[in-house]
CSV table of C-alpha atoms in Angstrom, one decimal:
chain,number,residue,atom,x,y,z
A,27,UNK,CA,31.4,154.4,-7.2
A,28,UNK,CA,33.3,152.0,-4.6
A,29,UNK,CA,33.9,152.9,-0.9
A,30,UNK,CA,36.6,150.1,-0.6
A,31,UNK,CA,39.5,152.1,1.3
A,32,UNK,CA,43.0,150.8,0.0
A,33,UNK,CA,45.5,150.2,3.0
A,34,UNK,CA,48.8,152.1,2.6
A,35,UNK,CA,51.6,149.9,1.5
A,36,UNK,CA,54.2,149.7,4.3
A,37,UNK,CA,57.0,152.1,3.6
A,38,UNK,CA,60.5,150.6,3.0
A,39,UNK,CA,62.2,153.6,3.6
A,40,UNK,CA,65.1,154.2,6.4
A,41,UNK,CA,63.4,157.0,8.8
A,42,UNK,CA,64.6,160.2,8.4
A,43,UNK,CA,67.3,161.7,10.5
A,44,UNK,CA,65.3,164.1,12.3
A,45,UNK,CA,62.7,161.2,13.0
A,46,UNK,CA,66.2,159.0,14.4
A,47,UNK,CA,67.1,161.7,16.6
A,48,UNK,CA,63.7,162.1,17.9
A,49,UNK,CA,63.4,158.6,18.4
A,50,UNK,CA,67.0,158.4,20.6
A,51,UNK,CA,66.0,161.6,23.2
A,52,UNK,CA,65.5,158.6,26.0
A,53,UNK,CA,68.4,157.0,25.2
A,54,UNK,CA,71.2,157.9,27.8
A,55,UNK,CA,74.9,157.0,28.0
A,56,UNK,CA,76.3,153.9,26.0
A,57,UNK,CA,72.4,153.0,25.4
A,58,UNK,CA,71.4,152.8,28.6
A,59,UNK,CA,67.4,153.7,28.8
A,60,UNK,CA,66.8,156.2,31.5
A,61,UNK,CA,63.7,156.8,31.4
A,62,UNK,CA,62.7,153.3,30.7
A,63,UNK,CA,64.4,152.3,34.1
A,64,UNK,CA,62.8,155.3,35.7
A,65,UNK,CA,59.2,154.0,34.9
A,66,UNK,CA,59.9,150.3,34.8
A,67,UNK,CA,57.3,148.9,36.9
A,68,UNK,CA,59.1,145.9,37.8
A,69,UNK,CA,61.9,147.9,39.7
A,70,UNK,CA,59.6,148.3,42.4
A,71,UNK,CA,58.7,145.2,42.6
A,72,UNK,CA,58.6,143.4,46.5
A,73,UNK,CA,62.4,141.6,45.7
A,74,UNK,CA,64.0,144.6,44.6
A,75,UNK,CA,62.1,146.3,47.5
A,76,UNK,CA,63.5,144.4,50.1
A,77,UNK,CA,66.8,143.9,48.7
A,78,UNK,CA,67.0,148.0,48.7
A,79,UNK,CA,66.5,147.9,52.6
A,80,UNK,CA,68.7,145.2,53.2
A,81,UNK,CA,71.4,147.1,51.4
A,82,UNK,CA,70.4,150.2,53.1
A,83,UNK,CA,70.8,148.2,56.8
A,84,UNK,CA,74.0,146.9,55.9
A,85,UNK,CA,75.3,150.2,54.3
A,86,UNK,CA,74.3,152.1,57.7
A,87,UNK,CA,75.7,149.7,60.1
A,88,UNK,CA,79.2,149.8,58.3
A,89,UNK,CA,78.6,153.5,58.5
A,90,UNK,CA,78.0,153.0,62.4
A,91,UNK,CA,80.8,150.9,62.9
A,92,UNK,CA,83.2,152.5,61.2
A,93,UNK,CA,82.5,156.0,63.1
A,94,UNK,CA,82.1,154.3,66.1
A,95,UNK,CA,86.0,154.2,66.3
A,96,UNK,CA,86.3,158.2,65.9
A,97,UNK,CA,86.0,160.7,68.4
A,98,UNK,CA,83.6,162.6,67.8
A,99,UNK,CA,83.8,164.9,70.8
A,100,UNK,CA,86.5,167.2,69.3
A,101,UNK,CA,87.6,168.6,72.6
A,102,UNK,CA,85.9,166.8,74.9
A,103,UNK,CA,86.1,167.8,78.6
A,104,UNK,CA,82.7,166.4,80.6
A,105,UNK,CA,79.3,164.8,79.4
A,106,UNK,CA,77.5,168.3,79.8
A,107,UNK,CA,73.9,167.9,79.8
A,108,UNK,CA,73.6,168.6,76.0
A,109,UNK,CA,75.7,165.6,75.7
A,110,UNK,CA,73.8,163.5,78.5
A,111,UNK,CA,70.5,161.6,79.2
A,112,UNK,CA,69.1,165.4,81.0
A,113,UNK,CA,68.7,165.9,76.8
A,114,UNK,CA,67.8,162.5,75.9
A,115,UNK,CA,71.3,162.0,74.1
A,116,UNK,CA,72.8,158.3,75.1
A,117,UNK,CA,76.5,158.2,74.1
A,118,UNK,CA,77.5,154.4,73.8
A,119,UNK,CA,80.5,153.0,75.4
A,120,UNK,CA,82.0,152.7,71.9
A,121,UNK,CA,82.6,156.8,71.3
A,122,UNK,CA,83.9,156.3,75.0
A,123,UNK,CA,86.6,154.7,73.8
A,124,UNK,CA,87.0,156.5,70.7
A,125,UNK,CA,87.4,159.8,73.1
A,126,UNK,CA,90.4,157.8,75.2
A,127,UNK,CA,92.0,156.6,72.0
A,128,UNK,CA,92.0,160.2,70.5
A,129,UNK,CA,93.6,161.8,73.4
A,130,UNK,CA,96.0,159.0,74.9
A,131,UNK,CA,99.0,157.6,74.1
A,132,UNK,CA,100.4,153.9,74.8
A,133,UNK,CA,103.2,155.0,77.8
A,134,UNK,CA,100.2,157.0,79.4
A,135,UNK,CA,98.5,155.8,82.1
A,136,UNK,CA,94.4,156.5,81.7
A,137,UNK,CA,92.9,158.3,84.6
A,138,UNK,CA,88.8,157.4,84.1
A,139,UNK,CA,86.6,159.7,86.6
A,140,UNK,CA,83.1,158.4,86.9
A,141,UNK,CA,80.0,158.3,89.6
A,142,UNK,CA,78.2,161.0,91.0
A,143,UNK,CA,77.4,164.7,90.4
A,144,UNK,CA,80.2,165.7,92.5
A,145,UNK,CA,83.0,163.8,90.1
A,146,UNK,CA,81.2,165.5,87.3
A,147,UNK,CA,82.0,168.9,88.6
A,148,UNK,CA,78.5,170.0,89.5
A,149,UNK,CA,78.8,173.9,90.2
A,150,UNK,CA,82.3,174.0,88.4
A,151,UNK,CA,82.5,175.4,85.4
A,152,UNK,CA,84.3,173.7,82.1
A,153,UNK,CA,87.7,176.3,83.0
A,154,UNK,CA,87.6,175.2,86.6
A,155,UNK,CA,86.6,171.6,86.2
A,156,UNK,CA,88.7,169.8,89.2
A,157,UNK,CA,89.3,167.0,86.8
A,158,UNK,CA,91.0,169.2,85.2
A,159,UNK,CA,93.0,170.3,87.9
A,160,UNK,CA,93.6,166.5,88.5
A,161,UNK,CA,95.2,166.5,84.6
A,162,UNK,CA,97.8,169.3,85.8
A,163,UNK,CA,98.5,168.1,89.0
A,164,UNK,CA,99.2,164.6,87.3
A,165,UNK,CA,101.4,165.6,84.3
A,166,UNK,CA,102.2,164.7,80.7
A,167,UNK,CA,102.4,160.8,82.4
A,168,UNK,CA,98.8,160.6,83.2
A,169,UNK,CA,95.2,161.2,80.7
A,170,UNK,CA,92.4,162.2,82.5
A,171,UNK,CA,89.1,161.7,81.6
A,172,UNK,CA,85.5,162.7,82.9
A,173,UNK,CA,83.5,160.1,82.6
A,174,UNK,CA,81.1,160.8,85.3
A,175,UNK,CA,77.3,162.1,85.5
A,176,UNK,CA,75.0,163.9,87.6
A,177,UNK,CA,72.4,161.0,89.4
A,178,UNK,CA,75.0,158.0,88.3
A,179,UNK,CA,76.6,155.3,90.6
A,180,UNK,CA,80.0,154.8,91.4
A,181,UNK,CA,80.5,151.8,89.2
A,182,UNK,CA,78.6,153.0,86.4
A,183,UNK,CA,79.1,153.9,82.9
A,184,UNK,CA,82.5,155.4,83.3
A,185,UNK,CA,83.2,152.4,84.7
A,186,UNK,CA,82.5,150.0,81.9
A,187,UNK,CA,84.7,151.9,79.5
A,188,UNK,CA,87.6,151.7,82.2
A,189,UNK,CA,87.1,147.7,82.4
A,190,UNK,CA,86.7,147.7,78.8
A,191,UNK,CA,90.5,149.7,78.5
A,192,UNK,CA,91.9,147.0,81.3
A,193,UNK,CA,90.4,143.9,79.2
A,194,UNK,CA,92.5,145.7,76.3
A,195,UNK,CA,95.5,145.5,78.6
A,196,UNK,CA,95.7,149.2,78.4
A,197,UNK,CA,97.4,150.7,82.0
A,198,UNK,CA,94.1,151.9,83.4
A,199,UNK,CA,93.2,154.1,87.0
A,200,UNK,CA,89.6,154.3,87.8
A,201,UNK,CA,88.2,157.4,90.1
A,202,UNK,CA,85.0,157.6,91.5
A,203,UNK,CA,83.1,159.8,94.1
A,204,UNK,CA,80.2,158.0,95.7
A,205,UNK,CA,78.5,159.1,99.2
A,206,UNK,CA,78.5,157.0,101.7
A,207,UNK,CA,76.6,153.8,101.8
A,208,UNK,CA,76.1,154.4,98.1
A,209,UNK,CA,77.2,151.0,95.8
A,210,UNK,CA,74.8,150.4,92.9
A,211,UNK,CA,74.1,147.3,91.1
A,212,UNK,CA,76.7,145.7,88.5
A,213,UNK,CA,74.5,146.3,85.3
A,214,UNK,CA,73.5,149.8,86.5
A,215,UNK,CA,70.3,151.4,87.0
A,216,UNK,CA,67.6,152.7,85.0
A,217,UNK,CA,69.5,155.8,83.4
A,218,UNK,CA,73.1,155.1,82.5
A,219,UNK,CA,72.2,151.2,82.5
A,220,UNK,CA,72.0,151.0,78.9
A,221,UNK,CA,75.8,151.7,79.3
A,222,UNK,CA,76.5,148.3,80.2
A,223,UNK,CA,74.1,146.0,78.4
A,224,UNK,CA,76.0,147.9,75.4
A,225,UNK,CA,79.4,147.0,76.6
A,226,UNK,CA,78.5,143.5,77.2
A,227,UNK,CA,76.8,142.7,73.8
A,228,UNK,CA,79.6,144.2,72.2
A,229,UNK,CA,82.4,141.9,74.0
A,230,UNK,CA,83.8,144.9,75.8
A,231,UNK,CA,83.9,143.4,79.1
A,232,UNK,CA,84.9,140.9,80.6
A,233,UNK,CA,83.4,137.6,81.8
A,234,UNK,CA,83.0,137.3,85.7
A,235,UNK,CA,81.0,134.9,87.6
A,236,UNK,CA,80.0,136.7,90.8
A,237,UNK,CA,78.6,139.7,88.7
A,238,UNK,CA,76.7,137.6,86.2
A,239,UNK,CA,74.9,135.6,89.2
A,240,UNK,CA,74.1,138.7,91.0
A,241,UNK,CA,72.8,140.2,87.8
A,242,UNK,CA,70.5,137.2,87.2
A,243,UNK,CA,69.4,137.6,90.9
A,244,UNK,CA,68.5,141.2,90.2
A,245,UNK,CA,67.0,140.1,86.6
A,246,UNK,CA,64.9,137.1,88.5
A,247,UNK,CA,63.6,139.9,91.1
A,248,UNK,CA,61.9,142.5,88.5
A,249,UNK,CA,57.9,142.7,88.3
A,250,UNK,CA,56.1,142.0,84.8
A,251,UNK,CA,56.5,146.0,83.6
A,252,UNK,CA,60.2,146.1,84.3
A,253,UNK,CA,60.9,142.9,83.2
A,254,UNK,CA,59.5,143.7,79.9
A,255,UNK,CA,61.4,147.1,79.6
A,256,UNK,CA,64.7,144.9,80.3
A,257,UNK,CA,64.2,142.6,77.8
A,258,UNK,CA,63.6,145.2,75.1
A,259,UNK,CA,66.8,146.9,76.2
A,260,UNK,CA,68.8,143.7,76.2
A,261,UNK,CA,67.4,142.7,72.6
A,262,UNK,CA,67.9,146.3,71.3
A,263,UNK,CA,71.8,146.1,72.6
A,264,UNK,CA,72.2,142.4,70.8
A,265,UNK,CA,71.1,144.2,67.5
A,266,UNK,CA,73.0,147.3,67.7
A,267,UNK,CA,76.1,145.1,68.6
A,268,UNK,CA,75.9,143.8,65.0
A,269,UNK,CA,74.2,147.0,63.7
A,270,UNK,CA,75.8,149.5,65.3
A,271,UNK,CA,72.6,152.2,65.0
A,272,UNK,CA,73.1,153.7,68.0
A,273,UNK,CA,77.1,154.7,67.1
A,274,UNK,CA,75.6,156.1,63.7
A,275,UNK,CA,72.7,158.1,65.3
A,276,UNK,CA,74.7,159.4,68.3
A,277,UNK,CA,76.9,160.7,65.6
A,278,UNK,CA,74.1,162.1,62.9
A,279,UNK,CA,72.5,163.8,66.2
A,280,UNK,CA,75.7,165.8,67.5
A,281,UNK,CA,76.9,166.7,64.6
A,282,UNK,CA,74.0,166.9,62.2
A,283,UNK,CA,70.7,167.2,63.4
A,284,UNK,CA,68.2,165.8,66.3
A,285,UNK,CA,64.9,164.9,66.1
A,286,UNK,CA,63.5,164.6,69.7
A,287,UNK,CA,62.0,167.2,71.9
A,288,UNK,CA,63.0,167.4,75.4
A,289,UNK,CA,62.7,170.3,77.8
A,290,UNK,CA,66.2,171.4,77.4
A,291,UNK,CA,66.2,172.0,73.4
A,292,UNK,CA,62.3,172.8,73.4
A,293,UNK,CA,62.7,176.2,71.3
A,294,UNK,CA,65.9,174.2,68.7
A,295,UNK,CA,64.8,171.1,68.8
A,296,UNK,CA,66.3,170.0,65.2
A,297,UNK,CA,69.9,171.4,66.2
A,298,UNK,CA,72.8,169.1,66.4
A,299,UNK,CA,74.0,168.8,69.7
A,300,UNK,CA,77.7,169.7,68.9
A,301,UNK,CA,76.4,173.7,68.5
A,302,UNK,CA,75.0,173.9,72.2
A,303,UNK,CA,77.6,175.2,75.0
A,304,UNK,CA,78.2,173.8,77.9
A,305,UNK,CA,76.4,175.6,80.9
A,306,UNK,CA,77.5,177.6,82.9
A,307,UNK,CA,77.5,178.7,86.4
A,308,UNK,CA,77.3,181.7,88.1
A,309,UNK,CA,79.3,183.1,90.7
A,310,UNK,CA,78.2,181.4,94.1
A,311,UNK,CA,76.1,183.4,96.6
A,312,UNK,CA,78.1,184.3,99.6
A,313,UNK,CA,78.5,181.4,101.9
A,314,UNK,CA,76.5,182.6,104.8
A,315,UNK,CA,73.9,182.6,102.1
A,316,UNK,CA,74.4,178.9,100.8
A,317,UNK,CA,72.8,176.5,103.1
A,318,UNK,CA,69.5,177.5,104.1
A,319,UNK,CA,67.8,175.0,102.4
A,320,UNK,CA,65.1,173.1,105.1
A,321,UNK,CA,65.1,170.2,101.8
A,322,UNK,CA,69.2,169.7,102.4
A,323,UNK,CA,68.9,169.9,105.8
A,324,UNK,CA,66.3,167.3,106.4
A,325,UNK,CA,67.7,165.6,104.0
A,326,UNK,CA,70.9,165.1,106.0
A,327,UNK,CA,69.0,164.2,108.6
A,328,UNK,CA,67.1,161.0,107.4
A,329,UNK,CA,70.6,160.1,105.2
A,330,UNK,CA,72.3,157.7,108.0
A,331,UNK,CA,69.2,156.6,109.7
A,332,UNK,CA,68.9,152.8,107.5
A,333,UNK,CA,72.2,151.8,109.1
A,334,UNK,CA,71.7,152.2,112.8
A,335,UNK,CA,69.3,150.9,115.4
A,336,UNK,CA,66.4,153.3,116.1
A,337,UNK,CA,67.0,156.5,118.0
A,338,UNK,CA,70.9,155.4,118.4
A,339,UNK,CA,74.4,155.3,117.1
A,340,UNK,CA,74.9,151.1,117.1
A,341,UNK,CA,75.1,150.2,113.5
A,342,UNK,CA,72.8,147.2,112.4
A,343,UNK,CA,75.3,145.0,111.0
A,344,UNK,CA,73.2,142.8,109.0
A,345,UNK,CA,72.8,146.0,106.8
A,346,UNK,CA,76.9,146.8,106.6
A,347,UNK,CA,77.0,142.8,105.8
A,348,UNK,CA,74.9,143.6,102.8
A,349,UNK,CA,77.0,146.7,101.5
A,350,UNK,CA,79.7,144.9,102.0
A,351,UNK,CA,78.5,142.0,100.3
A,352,UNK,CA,77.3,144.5,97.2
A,353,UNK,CA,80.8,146.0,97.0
A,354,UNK,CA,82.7,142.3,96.7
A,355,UNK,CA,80.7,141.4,93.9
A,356,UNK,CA,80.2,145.1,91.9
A,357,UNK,CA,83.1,144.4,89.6
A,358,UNK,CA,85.7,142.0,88.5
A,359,UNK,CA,88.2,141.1,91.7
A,360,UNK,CA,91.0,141.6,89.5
A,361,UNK,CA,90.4,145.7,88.8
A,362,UNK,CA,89.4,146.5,92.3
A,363,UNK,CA,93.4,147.1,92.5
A,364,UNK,CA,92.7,149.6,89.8
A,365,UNK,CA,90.2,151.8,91.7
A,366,UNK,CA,90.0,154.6,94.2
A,367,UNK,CA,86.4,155.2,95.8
A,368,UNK,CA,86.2,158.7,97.3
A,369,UNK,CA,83.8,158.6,99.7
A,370,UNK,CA,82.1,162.1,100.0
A,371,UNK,CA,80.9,164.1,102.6
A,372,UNK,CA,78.1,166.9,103.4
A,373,UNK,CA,78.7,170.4,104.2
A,374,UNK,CA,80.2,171.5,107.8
A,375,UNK,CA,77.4,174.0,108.1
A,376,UNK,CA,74.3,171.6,108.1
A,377,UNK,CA,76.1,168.9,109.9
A,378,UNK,CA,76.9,171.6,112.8
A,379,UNK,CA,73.1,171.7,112.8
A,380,UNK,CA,72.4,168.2,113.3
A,381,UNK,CA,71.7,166.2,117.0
A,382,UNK,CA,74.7,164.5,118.4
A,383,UNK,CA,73.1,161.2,117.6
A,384,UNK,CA,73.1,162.6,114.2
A,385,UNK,CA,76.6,163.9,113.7
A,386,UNK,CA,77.9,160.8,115.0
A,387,UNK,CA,75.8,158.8,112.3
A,388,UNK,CA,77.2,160.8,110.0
A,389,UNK,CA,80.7,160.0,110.8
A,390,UNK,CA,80.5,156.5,111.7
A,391,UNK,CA,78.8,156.1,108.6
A,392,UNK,CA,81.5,158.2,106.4
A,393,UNK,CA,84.3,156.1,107.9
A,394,UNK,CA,82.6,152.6,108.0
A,395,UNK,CA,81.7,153.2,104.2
A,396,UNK,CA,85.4,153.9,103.5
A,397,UNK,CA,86.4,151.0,105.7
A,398,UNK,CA,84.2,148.4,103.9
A,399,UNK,CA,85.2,149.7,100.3
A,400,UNK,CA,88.9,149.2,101.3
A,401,UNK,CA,88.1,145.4,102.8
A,402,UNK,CA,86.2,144.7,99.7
A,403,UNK,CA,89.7,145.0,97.6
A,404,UNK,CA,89.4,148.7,96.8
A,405,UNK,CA,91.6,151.9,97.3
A,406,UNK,CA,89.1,154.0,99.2
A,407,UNK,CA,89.9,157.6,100.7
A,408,UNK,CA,87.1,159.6,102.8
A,409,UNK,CA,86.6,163.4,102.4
A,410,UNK,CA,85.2,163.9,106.0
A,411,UNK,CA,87.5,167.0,107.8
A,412,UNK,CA,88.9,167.7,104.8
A,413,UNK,CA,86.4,170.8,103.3
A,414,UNK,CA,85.1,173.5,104.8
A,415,UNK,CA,82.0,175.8,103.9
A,416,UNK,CA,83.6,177.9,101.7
A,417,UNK,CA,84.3,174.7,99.2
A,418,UNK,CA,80.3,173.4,98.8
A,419,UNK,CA,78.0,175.2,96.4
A,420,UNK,CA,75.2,173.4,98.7
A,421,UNK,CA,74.8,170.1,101.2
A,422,UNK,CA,76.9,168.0,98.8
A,423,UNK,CA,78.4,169.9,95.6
A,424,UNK,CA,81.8,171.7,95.1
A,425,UNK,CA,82.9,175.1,93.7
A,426,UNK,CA,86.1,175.8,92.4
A,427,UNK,CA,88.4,175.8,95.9
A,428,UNK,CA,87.2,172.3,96.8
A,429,UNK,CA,87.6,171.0,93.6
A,430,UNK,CA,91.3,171.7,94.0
A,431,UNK,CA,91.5,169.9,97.5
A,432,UNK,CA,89.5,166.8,96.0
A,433,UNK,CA,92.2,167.2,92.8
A,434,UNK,CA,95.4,167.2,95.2
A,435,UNK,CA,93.8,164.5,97.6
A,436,UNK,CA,93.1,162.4,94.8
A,437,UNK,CA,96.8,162.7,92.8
A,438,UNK,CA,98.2,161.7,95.3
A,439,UNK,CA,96.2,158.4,96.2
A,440,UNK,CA,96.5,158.0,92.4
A,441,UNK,CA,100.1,158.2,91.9
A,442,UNK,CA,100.3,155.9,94.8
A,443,UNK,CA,98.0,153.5,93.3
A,444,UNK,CA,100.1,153.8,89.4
A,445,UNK,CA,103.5,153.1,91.7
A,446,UNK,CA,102.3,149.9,93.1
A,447,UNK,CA,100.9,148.8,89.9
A,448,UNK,CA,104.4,149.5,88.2
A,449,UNK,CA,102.8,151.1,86.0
């Protein structure tokens, strides 16, 4: 018998309607093969790779750019230190903006408060914030805004966003309380000088030739370690001014999530910023119980002692040249019209304490500081003699009832200021 196998003949039958059907389960709408694209090696190959992140960069910078231009603050009162660099969150000068936009109108003149902890409200709480006091004292013709931080210059960060508002043509006051002797450098210092590298790159300033040269000077002066740390930050603000990645994480962080530890949100680290409250304060200690502090005291003590000769009370001028040198070339000469510089003062109770050389450093230095602001092109008012004990939380900070003195003081140099601006 034969082994040879026969091969089937090939069937020229139409498959059955069950074999059809089985045949179409990939097939998705209109015909289009899901599965086969699911599983199609080439759509992870390297173009379509890097054509998917370019698309994703592009698609989050318009999403950074477009929210940079909301406020996303709701209502915003201070930079809090769940809203600050003390929690490693860097608000750009962009949301800034977006915050003054939000909560201004054209026929408004914009109040910005920046500089120290003391225009923050350090020791006031957000319901007796003296910038707030400022807003009522000022009326429905004024919009106040606290720009200021704890540890920042006069002429920082609040700052930028106030020349970036003037550059707009917008009508523009600038507040800021410094102690004396205390300038800062045009492009800011190591925390809160991000602030202006971002403003620059982004065209929100504008374009003097005594700040650049003394930035270049202070650029030229760096060692190797800081030199390379400025570089980075310059580069980092020339991408974000096209990519905007800072505006979009800023955003995702406070209202979404965050995704850095730092010593303040150690036990919720992933929460969104937006869901922390603002600190508060507790009621001061009595006031014979407030300054006891050898640190302030000392402190005090060593504060003046760079601007006069050894052991006396005759100023070194070479150093008051310098400061007033710094001050002439801080800012723009145009906008120095535009700002008041309240020059601080230290608490009654330690300065009764100090030697007579001492106390009369103190108020030389207080006056000359106030002096050389004004002859710089300023507005410039001194708080010397006008607080007593009962208004300082400590050697430099306010409660509530000096808050209210620094409010009135300032109102008034303010609605001086707006009337000879014709504002």
């Amino acid at each position: 018998m034969s082994n040879t196998v026969v091969a089937p003949k090939p069937s020229t039958k139409s498959p059955s309607p069950q074999v059809k059907e089985k045949a179409s389960a990939k097939i998705g709408f209109q015909g289009f093969d899901i599965y086969g694209w699911l599983v199609d090696p080439k759509r992870f190959a390297p173009p379509a790779f890097f054509i998917g992140i370019a698309l994703a960069f592009v698609l989050c910078s318009l999403a950074g750019r477009a929210i940079s231009k909301h406020n996303i603050y709701g209502n915003f009162s201070r930079f809090h230190d769940y809203i600050n660099p003390a929690s490693l969150y860097y608000p750009t000068i962009s949301q800034m903006l977006a915050i003054v936009e939000s909560k201004s109108k054209p026929e408004q003149t914009i109040v910005i408060v920046g500089g120290n902890s003391v225009a923050f409200g350090l020791g006031q709480n957000e319901d007796q914030l003296w910038s707030k006091r400022l807003q009522n004292i000022l009326g429905a013709k004024y919009a106040v805004f606290n720009f200021a931080n704890p540890s920042s210059e006069p002429f920082e960060w609040g700052y930028w966003a106030a020349e970036a508002l003037l550059k707009k043509h917008r009508k523009v006051l600038y507040v800021t309380i410094t102690m004396p002797g205390t300038i800062g450098k045009p492009e800011g210092e190591e925390i809160y000088g991000y602030g202006f590298w971002d403003a620059k790159e982004k065209h929100l300033l504008v374009k003097d030739t005594l700040r650049n040269a003394c930035i270049d000077a202070d650029l030229k002066a760096l060692n190797e370690q800081d030199r390379i740390k400025m570089t980075e930050l310059q580069l980092r603000s020339k991408l974000d001014s096209v990519l905007y990645f800072e505006d979009l994480w800023t955003a995702v962080s406070y209202s979404n999530f965050f995704t850095v530890w730092t010593n303040l949100t150690s036990n919720t680290m992933l929460l969104a910023h937006k869901d922390y409250a603002e600190p508060r304060w507790t009621s001061p200690p009595p006031v014979e119980e407030r300054f006891k502090s050898d640190r302030d005291y000392n402190s005090i003590r060593s504060y003046t002692r760079s601007y006069f000769e050894y052991q006396t009370c005759k100023p070194r001028e070479a150093v008051w040249y310098k400061v007033l040198s710094d001050m002439c070339t801080l800012i723009p000469h145009q906008f120095k019209k535009n700002c008041l510089v309240v020059v601080s003062t230290h608490t009654p109770a330690y300065i009764d304490r100090l030697t007579a050389i001492e106390k009369n450093r103190e108020t030389i230095t207080t006056q000359r500081s106030k002096e050389s602001w004004i002859n710089a092109g300023y507005h410039s008012i001194s708080l010397d003699g006008k607080l007593e004990n009962e208004d300082f939380l400590d050697a430099r900070h306010l409660v509530e009832s000096g808050g209210e003195k620094v409010a009135a003081l300032v109102a008034k140099e303010v609605q001086a200021i707006n009337s000879d601006l014709k504002y």
